[in-house]
PDB file of C-alpha atoms in Angstrom:
ATOM      1  CA  MET A   1     -18.119  -4.790 -18.419  1.00  0.00           C
ATOM      2  CA  ALA A   2     -19.767  -2.482 -15.859  1.00  0.00           C
ATOM      3  CA  TYR A   3     -17.084  -1.885 -13.250  1.00  0.00           C
ATOM      4  CA  ARG A   4     -18.197  -0.743  -9.785  1.00  0.00           C
ATOM      5  CA  LEU A   5     -15.086  -0.581  -7.523  1.00  0.00           C
ATOM      6  CA  MET A   6     -11.566   0.835  -8.154  1.00  0.00           C
ATOM      7  CA  ALA A   7      -8.739   0.318  -5.694  1.00  0.00           C
ATOM      8  CA  ALA A   8      -6.143   3.030  -6.229  1.00  0.00           C
ATOM      9  CA  ASP A   9      -2.579   3.387  -4.940  1.00  0.00           C
ATOM     10  CA  TYR A  10      -1.950   6.844  -3.402  1.00  0.00           C
ATOM     11  CA  ASP A  11       1.549   8.195  -4.143  1.00  0.00           C
ATOM     12  CA  LEU A  12       2.146   8.862  -7.850  1.00  0.00           C
ATOM     13  CA  THR A  13      -1.240   7.403  -8.754  1.00  0.00           C
ATOM     14  CA  LEU A  14      -3.888   9.471  -7.133  1.00  0.00           C
ATOM     15  CA  THR A  15      -1.309  12.167  -6.447  1.00  0.00           C
ATOM     16  CA  SER A  16       0.859  14.018  -8.921  1.00  0.00           C
ATOM     17  CA  SER A  17       4.624  14.001  -8.541  1.00  0.00           C
ATOM     18  CA  ASP A  18       4.419  16.833  -5.909  1.00  0.00           C
ATOM     19  CA  ARG A  19       2.344  14.378  -3.772  1.00  0.00           C
ATOM     20  CA  LYS A  20      -0.939  16.360  -4.160  1.00  0.00           C
ATOM     21  CA  VAL A  21      -4.311  15.294  -5.385  1.00  0.00           C
ATOM     22  CA  SER A  22      -5.456  17.552  -8.096  1.00  0.00           C
ATOM     23  CA  ALA A  23      -8.835  19.317  -8.091  1.00  0.00           C
ATOM     24  CA  HIS A  24      -9.812  17.309 -11.217  1.00  0.00           C
ATOM     25  CA  THR A  25      -9.055  14.022  -9.498  1.00  0.00           C
ATOM     26  CA  ARG A  26     -11.075  15.096  -6.373  1.00  0.00           C
ATOM     27  CA  GLU A  27     -14.030  16.106  -8.554  1.00  0.00           C
ATOM     28  CA  THR A  28     -13.914  12.786 -10.521  1.00  0.00           C
ATOM     29  CA  ILE A  29     -13.901  10.803  -7.163  1.00  0.00           C
ATOM     30  CA  ARG A  30     -17.052  12.696  -6.052  1.00  0.00           C
ATOM     31  CA  ALA A  31     -18.713  11.907  -9.434  1.00  0.00           C
ATOM     32  CA  VAL A  32     -17.965   8.243  -9.030  1.00  0.00           C
ATOM     33  CA  TYR A  33     -19.642   8.111  -5.651  1.00  0.00           C
ATOM     34  CA  ALA A  34     -22.610  10.166  -7.016  1.00  0.00           C
ATOM     35  CA  ALA A  35     -22.926   7.404  -9.613  1.00  0.00           C
ATOM     36  CA  GLY A  36     -23.305   4.815  -6.816  1.00  0.00           C
ATOM     37  CA  LYS A  37     -19.787   3.305  -7.369  1.00  0.00           C
ATOM     38  CA  PHE A  38     -16.661   3.240  -5.261  1.00  0.00           C
ATOM     39  CA  VAL A  39     -13.076   4.273  -5.315  1.00  0.00           C
ATOM     40  CA  THR A  40     -10.933   3.077  -2.360  1.00  0.00           C
ATOM     41  CA  LEU A  41      -7.410   3.556  -1.182  1.00  0.00           C
ATOM     42  CA  ALA A  42      -4.886   0.719  -1.540  1.00  0.00           C
ATOM     43  CA  SER A  43      -1.823   1.942   0.275  1.00  0.00           C
ATOM     44  CA  GLY A  44       1.303   0.563   1.825  1.00  0.00           C
ATOM     45  CA  ARG A  45       0.933   3.198   4.529  1.00  0.00           C
ATOM     46  CA  LEU A  46      -0.964   3.007   7.848  1.00  0.00           C
ATOM     47  CA  GLY A  47      -0.435   6.279   9.746  1.00  0.00           C
ATOM     48  CA  GLY A  48      -2.445   9.182   8.279  1.00  0.00           C
ATOM     49  CA  SER A  49      -4.059   7.146   5.550  1.00  0.00           C
ATOM     50  CA  ALA A  50      -7.522   7.151   6.999  1.00  0.00           C
ATOM     51  CA  GLU A  51      -7.426  10.865   7.455  1.00  0.00           C
ATOM     52  CA  VAL A  52      -6.396  11.279   3.802  1.00  0.00           C
ATOM     53  CA  ALA A  53      -9.158   8.887   2.684  1.00  0.00           C
ATOM     54  CA  ARG A  54     -11.885  10.743   4.729  1.00  0.00           C
ATOM     55  CA  GLU A  55     -10.919  13.934   3.021  1.00  0.00           C
ATOM     56  CA  LEU A  56     -11.003  12.376  -0.479  1.00  0.00           C
ATOM     57  CA  PHE A  57     -13.959   9.934  -0.391  1.00  0.00           C
ATOM     58  CA  PRO A  58     -17.506  11.248   0.232  1.00  0.00           C
ATOM     59  CA  GLY A  59     -18.873   7.929   1.467  1.00  0.00           C
ATOM     60  CA  ASP A  60     -17.903   5.086   3.733  1.00  0.00           C
ATOM     61  CA  VAL A  61     -15.768   2.489   2.046  1.00  0.00           C
ATOM     62  CA  PRO A  62     -13.308  -0.133   3.362  1.00  0.00           C
ATOM     63  CA  LEU A  63      -9.625   0.979   2.946  1.00  0.00           C
ATOM     64  CA  ILE A  64      -6.771  -1.262   2.083  1.00  0.00           C
ATOM     65  CA  LEU A  65      -3.779  -0.316   4.324  1.00  0.00           C
ATOM     66  CA  GLY A  66      -0.341  -1.700   5.093  1.00  0.00           C
ATOM     67  CA  ASN A  67      -0.283  -3.308   1.695  1.00  0.00           C
ATOM     68  CA  GLY A  68      -3.358  -5.481   2.493  1.00  0.00           C
ATOM     69  CA  GLY A  69      -2.499  -6.268   6.134  1.00  0.00           C
ATOM     70  CA  LEU A  70      -5.305  -4.070   7.385  1.00  0.00           C
ATOM     71  CA  VAL A  71      -8.773  -3.387   6.045  1.00  0.00           C
ATOM     72  CA  GLN A  72     -10.347  -0.451   7.864  1.00  0.00           C
ATOM     73  CA  SER A  73     -13.633   1.477   7.639  1.00  0.00           C
ATOM     74  CA  CYS A  74     -12.916   4.900   6.126  1.00  0.00           C
ATOM     75  CA  THR A  75     -15.363   6.825   8.339  1.00  0.00           C
ATOM     76  CA  THR A  76     -15.208   5.043  11.726  1.00  0.00           C
ATOM     77  CA  GLY A  77     -11.707   3.563  11.636  1.00  0.00           C
ATOM     78  CA  GLU A  78     -13.111   0.225  12.642  1.00  0.00           C
ATOM     79  CA  THR A  79     -10.806  -2.739  11.838  1.00  0.00           C
ATOM     80  CA  LEU A  80     -12.662  -4.974   9.363  1.00  0.00           C
ATOM     81  CA  SER A  81      -9.819  -7.426   8.690  1.00  0.00           C
ATOM     82  CA  GLU A  82      -6.185  -7.673   9.792  1.00  0.00           C
ATOM     83  CA  THR A  83      -3.279 -10.054   9.411  1.00  0.00           C
ATOM     84  CA  LEU A  84      -0.254  -9.655  11.693  1.00  0.00           C
ATOM     85  CA  MET A  85       3.061 -11.480  11.795  1.00  0.00           C
ATOM     86  CA  ASP A  86       3.052 -14.170  14.439  1.00  0.00           C
ATOM     87  CA  GLU A  87       5.162 -13.109  17.388  1.00  0.00           C
ATOM     88  CA  PRO A  88       8.210 -15.381  16.740  1.00  0.00           C
ATOM     89  CA  THR A  89       8.353 -14.362  13.101  1.00  0.00           C
ATOM     90  CA  ALA A  90       8.071 -10.629  13.936  1.00  0.00           C
ATOM     91  CA  LEU A  91      10.861 -10.780  16.446  1.00  0.00           C
ATOM     92  CA  THR A  92      13.119 -12.729  14.129  1.00  0.00           C
ATOM     93  CA  MET A  93      12.468 -10.358  11.201  1.00  0.00           C
ATOM     94  CA  LEU A  94      13.029  -7.266  13.339  1.00  0.00           C
ATOM     95  CA  ARG A  95      16.403  -8.476  14.388  1.00  0.00           C
ATOM     96  CA  TRP A  96      17.224  -9.623  10.844  1.00  0.00           C
ATOM     97  CA  CYS A  97      16.361  -6.202   9.451  1.00  0.00           C
ATOM     98  CA  ARG A  98      18.173  -4.238  12.096  1.00  0.00           C
ATOM     99  CA  ARG A  99      21.411  -6.001  11.134  1.00  0.00           C
ATOM    100  CA  ARG A 100      21.042  -5.022   7.489  1.00  0.00           C
ATOM    101  CA  ALA A 101      19.109  -1.830   7.148  1.00  0.00           C
ATOM    102  CA  SER A 102      20.141   1.847   7.286  1.00  0.00           C
ATOM    103  CA  ALA A 103      16.881   2.026   9.272  1.00  0.00           C
ATOM    104  CA  ALA A 104      13.865  -0.255   9.864  1.00  0.00           C
ATOM    105  CA  ILE A 105      10.378   1.158   9.929  1.00  0.00           C
ATOM    106  CA  VAL A 106       8.009  -1.044  11.925  1.00  0.00           C
ATOM    107  CA  TYR A 107       4.251  -0.797  11.228  1.00  0.00           C
ATOM    108  CA  GLY A 108       2.771  -2.068  14.464  1.00  0.00           C
ATOM    109  CA  ARG A 109      -0.702  -2.359  15.773  1.00  0.00           C
ATOM    110  CA  SER A 110       0.132   0.313  18.343  1.00  0.00           C
ATOM    111  CA  GLY A 111       1.996   2.740  16.080  1.00  0.00           C
ATOM    112  CA  ILE A 112       4.745   3.293  13.557  1.00  0.00           C
ATOM    113  CA  TYR A 113       8.311   3.055  14.909  1.00  0.00           C
ATOM    114  CA  THR A 114      11.932   3.374  13.711  1.00  0.00           C
ATOM    115  CA  ASP A 115      14.907   1.632  15.167  1.00  0.00           C
ATOM    116  CA  ARG A 116      17.132   4.673  14.597  1.00  0.00           C
ATOM    117  CA  VAL A 117      16.886   8.327  13.603  1.00  0.00           C
ATOM    118  CA  ASN A 118      19.122   9.092  10.667  1.00  0.00           C
ATOM    119  CA  ALA A 119      18.996  10.307   7.036  1.00  0.00           C
ATOM    120  CA  ALA A 120      17.044   7.230   5.884  1.00  0.00           C
ATOM    121  CA  SER A 121      14.295   7.432   8.511  1.00  0.00           C
ATOM    122  CA  GLU A 122      14.029  11.227   8.194  1.00  0.00           C
ATOM    123  CA  MET A 123      13.559  10.852   4.402  1.00  0.00           C
ATOM    124  CA  TYR A 124      10.852   8.288   5.101  1.00  0.00           C
ATOM    125  CA  ALA A 125       9.133  10.651   7.495  1.00  0.00           C
ATOM    126  CA  GLN A 126       9.224  13.507   4.840  1.00  0.00           C
ATOM    127  CA  ARG A 127       7.825  11.318   2.069  1.00  0.00           C
ATOM    128  CA  SER A 128       5.134   9.672   4.121  1.00  0.00           C
ATOM    129  CA  SER A 129       4.155  12.747   6.166  1.00  0.00           C
ATOM    130  CA  SER A 130       4.325  10.656   9.303  1.00  0.00           C
ATOM    131  CA  THR A 131       7.040  10.764  11.913  1.00  0.00           C
ATOM    132  CA  PRO A 132       7.755   7.305  13.418  1.00  0.00           C
ATOM    133  CA  LEU A 133       8.311   6.923  17.093  1.00  0.00           C
ATOM    134  CA  PRO A 134      11.477   5.509  18.586  1.00  0.00           C
ATOM    135  CA  LEU A 135      11.310   1.775  18.641  1.00  0.00           C
ATOM    136  CA  PRO A 136      10.777   0.392  22.211  1.00  0.00           C
ATOM    137  CA  SER A 137      12.084  -3.086  22.895  1.00  0.00           C
ATOM    138  CA  PRO A 138      11.605  -5.404  19.848  1.00  0.00           C
ATOM    139  CA  GLU A 139       9.993  -7.909  22.108  1.00  0.00           C
ATOM    140  CA  GLU A 140       7.294  -5.431  23.236  1.00  0.00           C
ATOM    141  CA  VAL A 141       6.393  -4.398  19.661  1.00  0.00           C
ATOM    142  CA  ALA A 142       6.423  -7.993  18.370  1.00  0.00           C
ATOM    143  CA  HIS A 143       4.071  -8.976  21.177  1.00  0.00           C
ATOM    144  CA  GLU A 144       1.642  -6.145  20.420  1.00  0.00           C
ATOM    145  CA  GLY A 145       1.553  -7.190  16.726  1.00  0.00           C
ATOM    146  CA  ILE A 146       3.311  -6.074  13.544  1.00  0.00           C
ATOM    147  CA  TYR A 147       1.679  -5.635  10.140  1.00  0.00           C
ATOM    148  CA  LYS A 148       4.950  -5.152   8.211  1.00  0.00           C
ATOM    149  CA  ILE A 149       8.550  -4.009   8.368  1.00  0.00           C
ATOM    150  CA  LEU A 150      10.128  -1.604   5.961  1.00  0.00           C
ATOM    151  CA  LEU A 151      13.817  -2.114   5.452  1.00  0.00           C
ATOM    152  CA  LEU A 152      15.443   1.124   4.313  1.00  0.00           C
ATOM    153  CA  GLY A 153      18.939   1.129   2.679  1.00  0.00           C
ATOM    154  CA  LEU A 154      21.000   1.680  -0.369  1.00  0.00           C
ATOM    155  CA  PRO A 155      19.556   0.068  -3.524  1.00  0.00           C
ATOM    156  CA  LEU A 156      22.323  -2.634  -3.405  1.00  0.00           C
ATOM    157  CA  THR A 157      21.440  -3.448   0.194  1.00  0.00           C
ATOM    158  CA  VAL A 158      17.712  -3.660  -0.648  1.00  0.00           C
ATOM    159  CA  ARG A 159      18.411  -5.967  -3.615  1.00  0.00           C
ATOM    160  CA  ARG A 160      20.653  -8.222  -1.566  1.00  0.00           C
ATOM    161  CA  ALA A 161      18.062  -8.408   1.240  1.00  0.00           C
ATOM    162  CA  ALA A 162      15.319  -9.281  -1.217  1.00  0.00           C
ATOM    163  CA  LYS A 163      17.433 -11.955  -2.811  1.00  0.00           C
ATOM    164  CA  LYS A 164      18.154 -13.471   0.551  1.00  0.00           C
ATOM    165  CA  LEU A 165      14.522 -13.501   1.589  1.00  0.00           C
ATOM    166  CA  HIS A 166      13.407 -14.985  -1.723  1.00  0.00           C
ATOM    167  CA  SER A 167      16.072 -17.712  -1.775  1.00  0.00           C
ATOM    168  CA  ALA A 168      16.171 -18.816   1.914  1.00  0.00           C
ATOM    169  CA  PRO A 169      13.668 -16.849   4.000  1.00  0.00           C
ATOM    170  CA  PRO A 170      14.433 -17.074   7.673  1.00  0.00           C
ATOM    171  CA  GLN A 171      10.651 -16.965   8.443  1.00  0.00           C
ATOM    172  CA  PRO A 172       7.314 -17.273   6.567  1.00  0.00           C
ATOM    173  CA  VAL A 173       7.240 -13.847   4.956  1.00  0.00           C
ATOM    174  CA  ASP A 174       6.863 -12.193   1.479  1.00  0.00           C
ATOM    175  CA  CYS A 175       8.819  -9.190   0.333  1.00  0.00           C
ATOM    176  CA  PHE A 176       8.788  -6.693  -2.487  1.00  0.00           C
ATOM    177  CA  ALA A 177      10.546  -3.384  -3.197  1.00  0.00           C
ATOM    178  CA  SER A 178       8.282  -0.297  -2.940  1.00  0.00           C
ATOM    179  CA  SER A 179      11.187   1.805  -4.081  1.00  0.00           C
ATOM    180  CA  PRO A 180      14.853   1.161  -4.884  1.00  0.00           C
ATOM    181  CA  GLU A 181      15.684   2.190  -1.267  1.00  0.00           C
ATOM    182  CA  ALA A 182      12.827   0.318   0.566  1.00  0.00           C
ATOM    183  CA  LEU A 183      11.924  -3.299   0.923  1.00  0.00           C
ATOM    184  CA  GLU A 184       8.473  -4.169   2.305  1.00  0.00           C
ATOM    185  CA  ILE A 185       8.380  -7.403   4.452  1.00  0.00           C
ATOM    186  CA  VAL A 186       4.849  -8.748   5.243  1.00  0.00           C
ATOM    187  CA  PRO A 187       3.282 -11.968   6.387  1.00  0.00           C
ATOM    188  CA  THR A 188       3.108 -14.675   3.587  1.00  0.00           C
ATOM    189  CA  GLY A 189       0.029 -14.171   1.390  1.00  0.00           C
ATOM    190  CA  ILE A 190      -0.416 -10.496   2.362  1.00  0.00           C
ATOM    191  CA  ASN A 191      -0.538  -8.027  -0.503  1.00  0.00           C
ATOM    192  CA  LYS A 192      -2.957  -5.522  -2.084  1.00  0.00           C
ATOM    193  CA  ALA A 193      -4.653  -8.294  -4.001  1.00  0.00           C
ATOM    194  CA  ALA A 194      -5.654  -9.936  -0.738  1.00  0.00           C
ATOM    195  CA  GLY A 195      -6.905  -6.547   0.556  1.00  0.00           C
ATOM    196  CA  LEU A 196      -8.893  -5.857  -2.635  1.00  0.00           C
ATOM    197  CA  ALA A 197     -10.447  -9.347  -2.482  1.00  0.00           C
ATOM    198  CA  ARG A 198     -11.543  -8.581   1.086  1.00  0.00           C
ATOM    199  CA  VAL A 199     -13.028  -5.197   0.163  1.00  0.00           C
ATOM    200  CA  ALA A 200     -14.876  -6.560  -2.774  1.00  0.00           C
ATOM    201  CA  ALA A 201     -16.373  -9.253  -0.557  1.00  0.00           C
ATOM    202  CA  ILE A 202     -17.494  -6.731   2.013  1.00  0.00           C
ATOM    203  CA  LEU A 203     -19.201  -4.658  -0.641  1.00  0.00           C
ATOM    204  CA  GLY A 204     -20.683  -7.577  -2.471  1.00  0.00           C
ATOM    205  CA  ILE A 205     -18.943  -6.776  -5.754  1.00  0.00           C
ATOM    206  CA  PRO A 206     -17.664  -9.617  -7.915  1.00  0.00           C
ATOM    207  CA  ARG A 207     -13.972  -9.722  -8.873  1.00  0.00           C
ATOM    208  CA  GLU A 208     -14.711  -9.131 -12.529  1.00  0.00           C
ATOM    209  CA  GLU A 209     -16.332  -5.751 -11.694  1.00  0.00           C
ATOM    210  CA  THR A 210     -13.211  -4.500  -9.900  1.00  0.00           C
ATOM    211  CA  ILE A 211     -10.426  -2.247 -11.085  1.00  0.00           C
ATOM    212  CA  ALA A 212      -6.947  -1.768  -9.675  1.00  0.00           C
ATOM    213  CA  ILE A 213      -4.666   1.143 -10.573  1.00  0.00           C
ATOM    214  CA  GLY A 214      -1.085   1.836  -9.425  1.00  0.00           C
ATOM    215  CA  ASP A 215       2.498   2.544 -10.290  1.00  0.00           C
ATOM    216  CA  GLY A 216       4.638   0.409  -7.989  1.00  0.00           C
ATOM    217  CA  GLU A 217       5.859  -3.126  -7.624  1.00  0.00           C
ATOM    218  CA  ASN A 218       3.660  -3.526  -4.575  1.00  0.00           C
ATOM    219  CA  ASP A 219       0.640  -2.894  -6.825  1.00  0.00           C
ATOM    220  CA  ILE A 220       1.381  -5.759  -9.236  1.00  0.00           C
ATOM    221  CA  SER A 221      -0.639  -8.349  -7.168  1.00  0.00           C
ATOM    222  CA  MET A 222      -3.829  -6.350  -7.349  1.00  0.00           C
ATOM    223  CA  LEU A 223      -3.395  -5.295 -11.031  1.00  0.00           C
ATOM    224  CA  ARG A 224      -3.324  -9.065 -11.797  1.00  0.00           C
ATOM    225  CA  TRP A 225      -6.202  -9.958  -9.491  1.00  0.00           C
ATOM    226  CA  ALA A 226      -8.655  -7.248 -10.510  1.00  0.00           C
ATOM    227  CA  GLY A 227     -11.076  -7.507 -13.310  1.00  0.00           C
ATOM    228  CA  LEU A 228      -9.136  -4.701 -14.945  1.00  0.00           C
ATOM    229  CA  GLY A 229      -5.586  -3.804 -14.055  1.00  0.00           C
ATOM    230  CA  ILE A 230      -4.383  -0.291 -14.937  1.00  0.00           C
ATOM    231  CA  ALA A 231      -0.746   0.850 -14.620  1.00  0.00           C
ATOM    232  CA  MET A 232       0.261   4.471 -14.657  1.00  0.00           C
ATOM    233  CA  ALA A 233       2.449   5.676 -17.476  1.00  0.00           C
ATOM    234  CA  ASN A 234       5.008   6.705 -14.858  1.00  0.00           C
ATOM    235  CA  ALA A 235       5.190   3.024 -13.586  1.00  0.00           C
ATOM    236  CA  PRO A 236       8.317   0.848 -14.208  1.00  0.00           C
ATOM    237  CA  GLU A 237       8.135  -1.658 -17.098  1.00  0.00           C
ATOM    238  CA  ASN A 238       7.521  -4.656 -14.911  1.00  0.00           C
ATOM    239  CA  VAL A 239       4.386  -3.005 -13.392  1.00  0.00           C
ATOM    240  CA  LYS A 240       3.150  -2.026 -16.874  1.00  0.00           C
ATOM    241  CA  ALA A 241       3.619  -5.650 -17.999  1.00  0.00           C
ATOM    242  CA  ALA A 242       1.243  -6.802 -15.252  1.00  0.00           C
ATOM    243  CA  ALA A 243      -1.537  -4.400 -16.418  1.00  0.00           C
ATOM    244  CA  ASP A 244      -4.315  -4.667 -18.954  1.00  0.00           C
ATOM    245  CA  VAL A 245      -4.258  -0.890 -19.717  1.00  0.00           C
ATOM    246  CA  ILE A 246      -1.785   1.941 -19.348  1.00  0.00           C
ATOM    247  CA  ALA A 247      -3.229   5.207 -18.041  1.00  0.00           C
ATOM    248  CA  PRO A 248      -1.634   8.644 -18.593  1.00  0.00           C
ATOM    249  CA  ALA A 249       1.042   9.680 -16.044  1.00  0.00           C
ATOM    250  CA  CYS A 250       0.198  10.954 -12.590  1.00  0.00           C
ATOM    251  CA  ASP A 251       1.047  14.506 -13.590  1.00  0.00           C
ATOM    252  CA  GLU A 252      -1.567  14.185 -16.330  1.00  0.00           C
ATOM    253  CA  ASP A 253      -4.309  13.068 -13.970  1.00  0.00           C
ATOM    254  CA  GLY A 254      -4.139   9.487 -15.162  1.00  0.00           C
ATOM    255  CA  ALA A 255      -6.179   8.149 -12.294  1.00  0.00           C
ATOM    256  CA  ALA A 256      -9.029  10.594 -13.067  1.00  0.00           C
ATOM    257  CA  TRP A 257      -8.776   9.494 -16.740  1.00  0.00           C
ATOM    258  CA  ALA A 258      -9.319   5.829 -15.652  1.00  0.00           C
ATOM    259  CA  MET A 259     -12.272   6.699 -13.457  1.00  0.00           C
ATOM    260  CA  GLU A 260     -13.963   8.650 -16.248  1.00  0.00           C
ATOM    261  CA  LYS A 261     -13.372   5.968 -18.805  1.00  0.00           C
ATOM    262  CA  TYR A 262     -14.224   2.894 -16.751  1.00  0.00           C
ATOM    263  CA  LEU A 263     -16.540   4.010 -13.916  1.00  0.00           C
ATOM    264  CA  LEU A 264     -18.501   6.916 -15.367  1.00  0.00           C
TER     265      LEU A 264
END
């Protein structure tokens, strides 16, 4: 199969464990574009992701952001597709998360917010390289539009919240853990697979000519959807089980290995 598009997770997939993209990976991405093919970002992040992508990708490509809730042009920042929580759902989930979380990170159309500044939100800021703003009134942010809410807490808190949402969701949402301390809450049907499907349609590339590569639970949907799903060796076992191929670990330039093997 001649693959033409790869959607890649960022942290611990394109980056090594020190959260940096190696020179080898950067060179390989440029070689993919020179061959007339595409690598795009498939990230749970919003803030700063477009800047990262513009530095990595030498051509315009739609980016998958907010775990698929937003598809955006890499070069212009134009919104190509978006799905927001409806206002009543957003307000209900904001209140629900604030009762359970050490901190809630809100990915809104107008910015990224936190409902409290503490160790959990400061750790998020450090890992994501983006400092959330203090949350104004929940009603105001819900009205402007919310892509997703990140519930931060102890692993037990996250597991209990996920179980609650899966068994008796208070609103039409989906959830998945992006780490043991973080639960992503998104509108029903929104995931990286939906984002990849949208990008493939924009570029006119059939599903069977797409590749997805990642290391996290939030990557499973796109690993299953893509023509070829690749999990990193540093991924948990449930992510590896969803993949067709296991790449070397992120500290061994596994993403570059996959590009060289399947796109070049």
